[in-house]
mmCIF file of C-alpha atoms in Angstrom:
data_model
loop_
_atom_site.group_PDB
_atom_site.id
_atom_site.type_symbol
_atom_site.label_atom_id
_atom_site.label_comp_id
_atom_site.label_asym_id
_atom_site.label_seq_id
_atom_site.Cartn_x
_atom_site.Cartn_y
_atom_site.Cartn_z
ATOM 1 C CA UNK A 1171 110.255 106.648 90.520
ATOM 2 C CA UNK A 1172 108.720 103.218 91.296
ATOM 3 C CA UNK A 1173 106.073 104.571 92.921
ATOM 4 C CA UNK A 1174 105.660 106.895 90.329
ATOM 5 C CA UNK A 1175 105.321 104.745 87.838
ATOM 6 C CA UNK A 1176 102.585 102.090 89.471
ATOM 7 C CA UNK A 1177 100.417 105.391 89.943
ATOM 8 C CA UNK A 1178 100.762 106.111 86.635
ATOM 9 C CA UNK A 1179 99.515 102.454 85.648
ATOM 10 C CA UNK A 1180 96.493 102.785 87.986
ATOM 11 C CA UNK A 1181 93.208 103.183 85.927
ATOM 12 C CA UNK A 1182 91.402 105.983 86.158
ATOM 13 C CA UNK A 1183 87.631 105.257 87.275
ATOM 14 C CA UNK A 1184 86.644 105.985 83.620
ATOM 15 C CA UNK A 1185 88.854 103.330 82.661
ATOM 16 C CA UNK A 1186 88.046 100.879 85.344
ATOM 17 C CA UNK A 1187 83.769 101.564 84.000
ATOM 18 C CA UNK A 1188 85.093 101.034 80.773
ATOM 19 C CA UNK A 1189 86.419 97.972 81.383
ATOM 20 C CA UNK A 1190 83.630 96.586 83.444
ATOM 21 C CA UNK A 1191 81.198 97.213 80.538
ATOM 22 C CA UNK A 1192 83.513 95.397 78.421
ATOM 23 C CA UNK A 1193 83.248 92.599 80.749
ATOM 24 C CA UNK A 1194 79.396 92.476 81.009
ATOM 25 C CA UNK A 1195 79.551 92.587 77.120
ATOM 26 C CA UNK A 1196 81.976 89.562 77.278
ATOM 27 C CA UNK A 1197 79.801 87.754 79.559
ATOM 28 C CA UNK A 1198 76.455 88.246 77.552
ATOM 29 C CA UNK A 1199 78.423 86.933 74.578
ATOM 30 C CA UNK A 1200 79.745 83.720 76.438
ATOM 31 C CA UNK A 1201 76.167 83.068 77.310
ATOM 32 C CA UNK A 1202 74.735 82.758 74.234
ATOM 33 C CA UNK A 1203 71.366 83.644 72.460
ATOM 34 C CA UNK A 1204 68.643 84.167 75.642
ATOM 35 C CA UNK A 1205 64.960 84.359 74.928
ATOM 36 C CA UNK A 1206 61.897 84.204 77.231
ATOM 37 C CA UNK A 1207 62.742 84.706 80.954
ATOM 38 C CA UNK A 1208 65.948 84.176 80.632
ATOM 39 C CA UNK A 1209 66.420 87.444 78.467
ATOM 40 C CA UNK A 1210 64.225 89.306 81.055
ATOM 41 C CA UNK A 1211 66.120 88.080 83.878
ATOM 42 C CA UNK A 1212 70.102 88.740 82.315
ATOM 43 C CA UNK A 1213 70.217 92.533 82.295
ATOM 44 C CA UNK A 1214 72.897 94.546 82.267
ATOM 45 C CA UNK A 1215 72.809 95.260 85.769
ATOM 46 C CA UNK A 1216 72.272 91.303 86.517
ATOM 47 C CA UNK A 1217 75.013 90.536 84.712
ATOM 48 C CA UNK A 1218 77.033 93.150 86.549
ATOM 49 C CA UNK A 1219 76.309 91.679 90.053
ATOM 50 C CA UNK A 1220 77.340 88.337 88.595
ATOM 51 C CA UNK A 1221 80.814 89.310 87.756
ATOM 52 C CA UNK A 1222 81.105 90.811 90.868
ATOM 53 C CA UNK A 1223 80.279 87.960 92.709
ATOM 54 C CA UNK A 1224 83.049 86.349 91.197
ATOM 55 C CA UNK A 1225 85.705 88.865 91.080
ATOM 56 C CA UNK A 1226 85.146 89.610 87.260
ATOM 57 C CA UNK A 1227 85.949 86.109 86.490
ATOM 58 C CA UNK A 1228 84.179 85.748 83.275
ATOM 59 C CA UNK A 1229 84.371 82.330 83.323
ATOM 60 C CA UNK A 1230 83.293 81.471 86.626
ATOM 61 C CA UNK A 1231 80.474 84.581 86.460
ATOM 62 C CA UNK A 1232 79.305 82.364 83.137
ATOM 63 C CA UNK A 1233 79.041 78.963 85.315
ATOM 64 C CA UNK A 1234 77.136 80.779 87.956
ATOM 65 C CA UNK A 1235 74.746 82.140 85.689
ATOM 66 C CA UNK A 1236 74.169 79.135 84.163
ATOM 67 C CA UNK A 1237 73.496 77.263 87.604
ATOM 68 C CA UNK A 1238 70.791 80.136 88.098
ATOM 69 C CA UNK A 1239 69.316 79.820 84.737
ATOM 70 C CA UNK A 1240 68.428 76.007 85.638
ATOM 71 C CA UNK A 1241 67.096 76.755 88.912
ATOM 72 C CA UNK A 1242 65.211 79.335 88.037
ATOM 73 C CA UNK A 1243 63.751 77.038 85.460
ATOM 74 C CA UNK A 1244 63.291 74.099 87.834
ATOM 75 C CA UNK A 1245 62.129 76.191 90.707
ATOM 76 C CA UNK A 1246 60.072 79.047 89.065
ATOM 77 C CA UNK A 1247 60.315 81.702 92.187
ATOM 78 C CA UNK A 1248 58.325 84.177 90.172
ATOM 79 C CA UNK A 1249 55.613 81.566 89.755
ATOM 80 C CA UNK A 1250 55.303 81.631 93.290
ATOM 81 C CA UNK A 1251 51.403 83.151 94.331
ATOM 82 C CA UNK A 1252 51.503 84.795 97.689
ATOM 83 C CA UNK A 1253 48.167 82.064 98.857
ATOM 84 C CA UNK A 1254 50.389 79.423 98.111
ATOM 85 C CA UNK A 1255 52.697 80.319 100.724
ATOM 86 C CA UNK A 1256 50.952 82.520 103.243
ATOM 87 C CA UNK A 1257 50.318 80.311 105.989
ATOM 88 C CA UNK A 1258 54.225 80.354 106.241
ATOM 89 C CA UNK A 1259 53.604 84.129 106.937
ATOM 90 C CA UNK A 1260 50.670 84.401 109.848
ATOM 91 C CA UNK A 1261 53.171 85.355 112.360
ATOM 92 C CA UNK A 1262 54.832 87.372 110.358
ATOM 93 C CA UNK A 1263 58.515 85.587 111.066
ATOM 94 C CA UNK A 1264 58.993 87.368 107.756
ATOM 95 C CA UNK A 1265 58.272 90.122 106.080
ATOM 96 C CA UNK A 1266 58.848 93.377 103.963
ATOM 97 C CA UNK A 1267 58.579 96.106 106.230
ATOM 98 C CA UNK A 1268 56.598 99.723 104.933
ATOM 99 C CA UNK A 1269 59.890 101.818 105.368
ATOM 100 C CA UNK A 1270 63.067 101.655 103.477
ATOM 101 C CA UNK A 1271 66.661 102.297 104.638
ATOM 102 C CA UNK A 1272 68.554 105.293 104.316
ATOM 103 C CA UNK A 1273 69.911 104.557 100.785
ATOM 104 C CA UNK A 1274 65.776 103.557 99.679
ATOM 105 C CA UNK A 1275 66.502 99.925 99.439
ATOM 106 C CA UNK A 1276 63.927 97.459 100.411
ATOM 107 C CA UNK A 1277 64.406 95.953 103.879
ATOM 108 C CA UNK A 1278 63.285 92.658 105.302
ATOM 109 C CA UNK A 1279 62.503 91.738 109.107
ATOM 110 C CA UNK A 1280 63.327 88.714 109.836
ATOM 111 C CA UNK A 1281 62.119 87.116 113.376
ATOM 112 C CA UNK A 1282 62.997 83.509 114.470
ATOM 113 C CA UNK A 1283 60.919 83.472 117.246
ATOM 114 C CA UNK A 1284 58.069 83.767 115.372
ATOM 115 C CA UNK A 1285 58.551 80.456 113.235
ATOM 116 C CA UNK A 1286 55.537 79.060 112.941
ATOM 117 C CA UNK A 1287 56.166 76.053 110.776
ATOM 118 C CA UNK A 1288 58.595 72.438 110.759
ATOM 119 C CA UNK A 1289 58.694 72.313 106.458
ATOM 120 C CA UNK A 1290 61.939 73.369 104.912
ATOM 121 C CA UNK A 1291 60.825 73.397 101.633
ATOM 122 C CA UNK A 1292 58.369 75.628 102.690
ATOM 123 C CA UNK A 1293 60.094 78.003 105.104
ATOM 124 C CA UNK A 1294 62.347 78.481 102.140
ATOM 125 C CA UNK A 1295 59.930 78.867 99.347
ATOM 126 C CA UNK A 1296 58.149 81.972 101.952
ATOM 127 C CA UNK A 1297 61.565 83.282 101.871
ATOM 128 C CA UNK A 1298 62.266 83.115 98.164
ATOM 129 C CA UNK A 1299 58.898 85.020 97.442
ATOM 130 C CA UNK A 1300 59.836 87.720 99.805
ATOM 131 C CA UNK A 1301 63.303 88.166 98.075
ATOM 132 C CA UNK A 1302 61.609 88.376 94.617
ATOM 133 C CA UNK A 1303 59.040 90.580 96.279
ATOM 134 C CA UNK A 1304 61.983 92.658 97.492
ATOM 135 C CA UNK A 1305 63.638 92.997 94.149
ATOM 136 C CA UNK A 1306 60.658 94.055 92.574
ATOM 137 C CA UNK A 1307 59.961 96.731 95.229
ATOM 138 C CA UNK A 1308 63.405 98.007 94.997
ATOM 139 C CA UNK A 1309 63.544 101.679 93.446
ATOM 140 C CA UNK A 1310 65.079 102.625 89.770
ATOM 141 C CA UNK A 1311 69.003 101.784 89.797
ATOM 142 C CA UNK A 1312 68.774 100.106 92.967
ATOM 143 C CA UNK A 1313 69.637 96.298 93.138
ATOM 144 C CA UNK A 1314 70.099 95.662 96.993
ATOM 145 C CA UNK A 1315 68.297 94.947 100.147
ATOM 146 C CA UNK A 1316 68.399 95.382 103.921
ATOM 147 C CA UNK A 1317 67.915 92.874 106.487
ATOM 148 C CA UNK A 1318 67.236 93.009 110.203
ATOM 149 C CA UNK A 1319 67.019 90.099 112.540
ATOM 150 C CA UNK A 1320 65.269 90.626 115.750
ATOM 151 C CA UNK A 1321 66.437 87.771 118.247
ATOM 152 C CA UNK A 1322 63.321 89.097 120.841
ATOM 153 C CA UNK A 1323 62.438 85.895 122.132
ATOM 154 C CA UNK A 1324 64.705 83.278 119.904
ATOM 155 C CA UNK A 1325 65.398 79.754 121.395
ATOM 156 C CA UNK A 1326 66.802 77.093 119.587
ATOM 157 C CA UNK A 1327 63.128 74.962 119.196
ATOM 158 C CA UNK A 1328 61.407 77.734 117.140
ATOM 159 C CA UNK A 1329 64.726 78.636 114.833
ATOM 160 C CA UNK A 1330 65.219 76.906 111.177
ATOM 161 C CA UNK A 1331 67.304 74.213 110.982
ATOM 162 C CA UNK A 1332 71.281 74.064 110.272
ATOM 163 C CA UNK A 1333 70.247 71.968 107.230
ATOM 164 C CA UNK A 1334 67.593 74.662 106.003
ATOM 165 C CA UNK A 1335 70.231 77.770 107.149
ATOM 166 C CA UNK A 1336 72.143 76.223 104.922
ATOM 167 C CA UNK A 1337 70.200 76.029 102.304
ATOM 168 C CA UNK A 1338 69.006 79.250 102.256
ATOM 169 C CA UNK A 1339 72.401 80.462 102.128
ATOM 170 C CA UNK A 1340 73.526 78.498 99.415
ATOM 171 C CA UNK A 1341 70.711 79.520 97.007
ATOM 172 C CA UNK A 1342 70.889 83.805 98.484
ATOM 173 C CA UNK A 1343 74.635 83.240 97.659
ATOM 174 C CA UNK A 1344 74.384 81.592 94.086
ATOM 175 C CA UNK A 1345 71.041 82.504 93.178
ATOM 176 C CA UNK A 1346 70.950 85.613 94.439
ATOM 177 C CA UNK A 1347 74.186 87.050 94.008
ATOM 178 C CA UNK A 1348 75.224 91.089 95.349
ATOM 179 C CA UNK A 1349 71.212 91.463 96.424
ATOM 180 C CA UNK A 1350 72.361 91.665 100.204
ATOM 181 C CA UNK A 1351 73.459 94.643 101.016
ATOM 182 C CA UNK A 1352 73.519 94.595 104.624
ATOM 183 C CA UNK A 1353 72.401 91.963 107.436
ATOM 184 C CA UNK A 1354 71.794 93.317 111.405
ATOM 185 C CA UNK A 1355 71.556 90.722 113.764
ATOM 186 C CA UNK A 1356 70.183 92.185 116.699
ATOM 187 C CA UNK A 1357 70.549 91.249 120.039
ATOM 188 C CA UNK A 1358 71.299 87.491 119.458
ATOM 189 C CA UNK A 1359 71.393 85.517 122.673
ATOM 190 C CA UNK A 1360 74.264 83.299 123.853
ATOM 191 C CA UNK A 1361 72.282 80.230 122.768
ATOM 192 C CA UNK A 1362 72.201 81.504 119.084
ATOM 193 C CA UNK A 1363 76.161 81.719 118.808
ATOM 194 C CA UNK A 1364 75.919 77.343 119.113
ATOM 195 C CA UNK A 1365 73.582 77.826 115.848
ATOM 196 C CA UNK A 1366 75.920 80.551 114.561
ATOM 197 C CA UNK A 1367 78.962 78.183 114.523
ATOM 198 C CA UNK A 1368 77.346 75.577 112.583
ATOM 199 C CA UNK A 1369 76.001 77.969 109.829
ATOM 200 C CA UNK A 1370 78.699 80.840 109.450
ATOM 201 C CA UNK A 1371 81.439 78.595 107.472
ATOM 202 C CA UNK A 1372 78.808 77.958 104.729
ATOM 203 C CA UNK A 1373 79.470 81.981 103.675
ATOM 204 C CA UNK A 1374 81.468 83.399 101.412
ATOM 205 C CA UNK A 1375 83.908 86.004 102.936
ATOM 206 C CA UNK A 1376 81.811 88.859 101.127
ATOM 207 C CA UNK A 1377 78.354 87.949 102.684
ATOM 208 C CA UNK A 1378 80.480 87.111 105.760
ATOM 209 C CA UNK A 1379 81.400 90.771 105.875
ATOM 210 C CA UNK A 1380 77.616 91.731 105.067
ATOM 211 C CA UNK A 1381 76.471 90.428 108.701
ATOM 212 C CA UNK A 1382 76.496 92.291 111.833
ATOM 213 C CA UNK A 1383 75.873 91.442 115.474
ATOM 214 C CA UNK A 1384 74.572 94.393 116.865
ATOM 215 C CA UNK A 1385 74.163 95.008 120.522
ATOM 216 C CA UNK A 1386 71.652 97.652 122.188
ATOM 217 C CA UNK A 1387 74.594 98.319 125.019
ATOM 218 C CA UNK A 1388 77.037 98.482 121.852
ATOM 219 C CA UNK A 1389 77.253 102.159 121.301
ATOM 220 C CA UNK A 1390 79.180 101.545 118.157
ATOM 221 C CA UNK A 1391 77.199 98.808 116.838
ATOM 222 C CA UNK A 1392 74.772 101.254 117.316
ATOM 223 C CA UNK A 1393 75.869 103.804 115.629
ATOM 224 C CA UNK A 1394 76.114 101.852 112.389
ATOM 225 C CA UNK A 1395 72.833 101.064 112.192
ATOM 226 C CA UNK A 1396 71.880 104.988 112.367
ATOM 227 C CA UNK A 1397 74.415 105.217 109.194
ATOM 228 C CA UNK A 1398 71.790 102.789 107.900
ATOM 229 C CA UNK A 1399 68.075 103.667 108.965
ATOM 230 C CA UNK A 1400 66.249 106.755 110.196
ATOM 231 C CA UNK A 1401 65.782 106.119 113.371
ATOM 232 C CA UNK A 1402 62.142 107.537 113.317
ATOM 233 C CA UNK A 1403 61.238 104.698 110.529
ATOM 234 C CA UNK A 1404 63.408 101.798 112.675
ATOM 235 C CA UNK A 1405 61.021 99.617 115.007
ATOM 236 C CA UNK A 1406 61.678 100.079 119.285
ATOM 237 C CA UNK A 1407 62.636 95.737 118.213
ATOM 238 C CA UNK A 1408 65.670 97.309 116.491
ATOM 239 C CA UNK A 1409 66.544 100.194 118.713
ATOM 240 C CA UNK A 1410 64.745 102.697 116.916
ATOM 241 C CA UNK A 1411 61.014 105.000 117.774
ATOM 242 C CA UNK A 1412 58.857 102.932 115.281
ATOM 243 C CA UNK A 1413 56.692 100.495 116.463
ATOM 244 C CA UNK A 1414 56.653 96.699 114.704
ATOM 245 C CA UNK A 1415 53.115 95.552 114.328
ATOM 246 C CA UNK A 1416 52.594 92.600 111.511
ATOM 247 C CA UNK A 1417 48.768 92.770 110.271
ATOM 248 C CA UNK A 1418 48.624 89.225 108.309
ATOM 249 C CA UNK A 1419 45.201 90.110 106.361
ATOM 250 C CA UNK A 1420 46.936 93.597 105.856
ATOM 251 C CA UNK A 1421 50.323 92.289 104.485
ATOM 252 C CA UNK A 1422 48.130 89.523 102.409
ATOM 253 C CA UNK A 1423 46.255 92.074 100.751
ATOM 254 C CA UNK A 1424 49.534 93.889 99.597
ATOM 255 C CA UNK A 1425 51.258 90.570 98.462
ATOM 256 C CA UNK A 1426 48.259 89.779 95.997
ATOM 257 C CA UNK A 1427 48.607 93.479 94.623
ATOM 258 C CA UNK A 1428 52.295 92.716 94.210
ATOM 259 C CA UNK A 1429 51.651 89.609 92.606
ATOM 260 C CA UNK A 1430 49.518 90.798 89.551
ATOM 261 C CA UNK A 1431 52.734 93.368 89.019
ATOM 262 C CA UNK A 1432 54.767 90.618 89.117
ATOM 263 C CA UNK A 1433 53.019 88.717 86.421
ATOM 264 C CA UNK A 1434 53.079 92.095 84.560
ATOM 265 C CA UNK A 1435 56.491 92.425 84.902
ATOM 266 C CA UNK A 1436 57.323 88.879 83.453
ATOM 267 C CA UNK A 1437 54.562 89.278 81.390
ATOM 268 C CA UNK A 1438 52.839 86.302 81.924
ATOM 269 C CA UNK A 1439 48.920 85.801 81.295
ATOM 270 C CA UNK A 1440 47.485 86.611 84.598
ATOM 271 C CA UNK A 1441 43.644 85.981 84.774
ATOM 272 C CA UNK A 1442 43.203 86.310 88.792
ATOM 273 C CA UNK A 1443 41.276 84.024 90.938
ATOM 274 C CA UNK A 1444 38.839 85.234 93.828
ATOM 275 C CA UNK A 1445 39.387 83.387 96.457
ATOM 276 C CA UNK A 1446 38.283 84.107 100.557
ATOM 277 C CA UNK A 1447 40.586 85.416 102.862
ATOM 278 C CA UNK A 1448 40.492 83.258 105.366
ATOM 279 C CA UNK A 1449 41.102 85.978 108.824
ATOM 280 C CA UNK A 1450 38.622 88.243 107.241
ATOM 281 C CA UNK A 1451 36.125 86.511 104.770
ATOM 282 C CA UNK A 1452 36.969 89.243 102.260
ATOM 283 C CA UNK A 1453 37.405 88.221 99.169
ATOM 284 C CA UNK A 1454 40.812 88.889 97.650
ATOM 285 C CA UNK A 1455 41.975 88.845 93.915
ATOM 286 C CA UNK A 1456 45.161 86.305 93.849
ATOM 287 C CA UNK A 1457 47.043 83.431 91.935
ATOM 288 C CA UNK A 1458 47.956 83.678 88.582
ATOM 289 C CA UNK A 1459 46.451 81.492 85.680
ATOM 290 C CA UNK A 1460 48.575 79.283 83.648
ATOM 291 C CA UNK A 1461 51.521 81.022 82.532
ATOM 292 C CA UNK A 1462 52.400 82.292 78.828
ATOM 293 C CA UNK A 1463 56.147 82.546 77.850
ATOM 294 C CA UNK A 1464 57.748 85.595 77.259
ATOM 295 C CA UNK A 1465 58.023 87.004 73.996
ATOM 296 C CA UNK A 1466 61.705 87.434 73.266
#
């Protein structure tokens, strides 16, 4: 009968939606009036991944969208023109690759070998643009993203910092909350678990749970990327038939295209600049103008 009876008291999944919507009504509420970016930014959906971040905690949910709301007004990621950071990108250490995973979200390739550069503030600016890049590439209904590490040639000289790891985890995790749907670390090397150990207690158990080591001689490991990625689209770096080849003028070309839908998107007042592409000569259309708010 006991068991019985908690059965009985478990909501259905109509119930359970129902109550989730409530929440995300709850939340908007507790936020206040929005306008601007901030309104653009607070969907729904945003909101959702908010209050899942915090276990439906309405009150912590609030506080962390609050925290975002002041760095994204201190910080301005979606201000960010892809010539003010591409010299953080010639190698290509990372990048949005031109095939999606299984599920169509947007994956990243990440390789620390390739680092390129000794400024934080810029490594983690070049990252932040790529995120928002992400986002805005993902398809309809979609709010996460893939990542895959490739280790090919890591050593601890050419990786990020501990300092800067930790940075960028702290602003993925609060700033970017439920975006990270998956993380492959492939192939590390010995020397990387050192760097590993000083980085890995700065995660939350659910991003925790988001990374995996996967090993080419690990047929399970393996295996779980195939649930991921078509092997046919997955670079030979990654254990896959693809092959990775980063063309910077290539990749520069489609960030600039990407950045006038950006400015659509947040509506600001883009009036391009021409400026030359410095591998080519080509001129290329980038940079926004000075921005207009949003109309709320």
């Amino acid at each position: 009968m006991y068991l019985l009876r908690r059965q009985a008291q478990k909501p259905s999944p109509e119930d359970d939606s129902a109550q989730k919507d409530a929440k995300i009504k709850e939340l908007r509420a507790a936020l206040g009036p929005l306008s601007g970016r901030n309104l653009k930014y607070c969907t729904d959906a945003c909101l959702r991944r908010y209050l899942e971040a915090r276990s439906w905690n309405l009150d912590k949910a609030k506080k962390m969208v609050e925290e975002t709301l002041r760095w994204r007004a201190t910080y301005k990621p979606e201000e960010t023109r892809w010539h003010e950071i591409a010299h953080e990108g010639e190698t290509g250490k990372v990048s949005r690759a031109n095939f999606h995973d299984r599920l169509g979200r947007t994956v990243l390739i990440m390789r620390p070998a390739m680092q390129n550069t000794n400024s934080p503030e810029g490594n983690i600016r070049h990252l932040v643009y790529l995120i928002e890049n992400g986002i805005l590439n993902l398809p309809e209904g979609q709010e996460q993203m893939s990542w895959l590490v490739d280790f090919s040639g890591f050593s601890l000289n050419t990786n990020v910092s501990v300092k800067t790891a930790r940075d960028i985890i702290y602003i993925l995790q609060n700033h970017y909350p439920e975006r990270l749907a998956v993380a492959f670390l492939y192939n590390p090397p010995r020397i990387f678990q050192a760097f590993w150990k000083g980085v890995k207690y700065f995660l939350d158990p659910k991003t925790f749970q988001k990374v995996k080591f996967v090993y080419p001689k690990g047929k399970e490991s393996v295996e779980v990327m195939k649930t991921f990625f078509d092997v046919e689209n997955l670079p030979s770096e990654f254990g896959g038939q693809a092959t990775l080849k980063y063309d910077h003028e290539e990749f520069s070309r489609m960030m600039a295209e990407d950045d006038v839908k950006t400015a659509k998107f947040w509506g600001f007042d883009e009036k391009p600049c021409h400026i030359k592409n410095g591998l080519s000569g080509a001129e290329v259309v980038l940079g926004p103008s000075p921005i207009a708010p949003i109309a709320s």
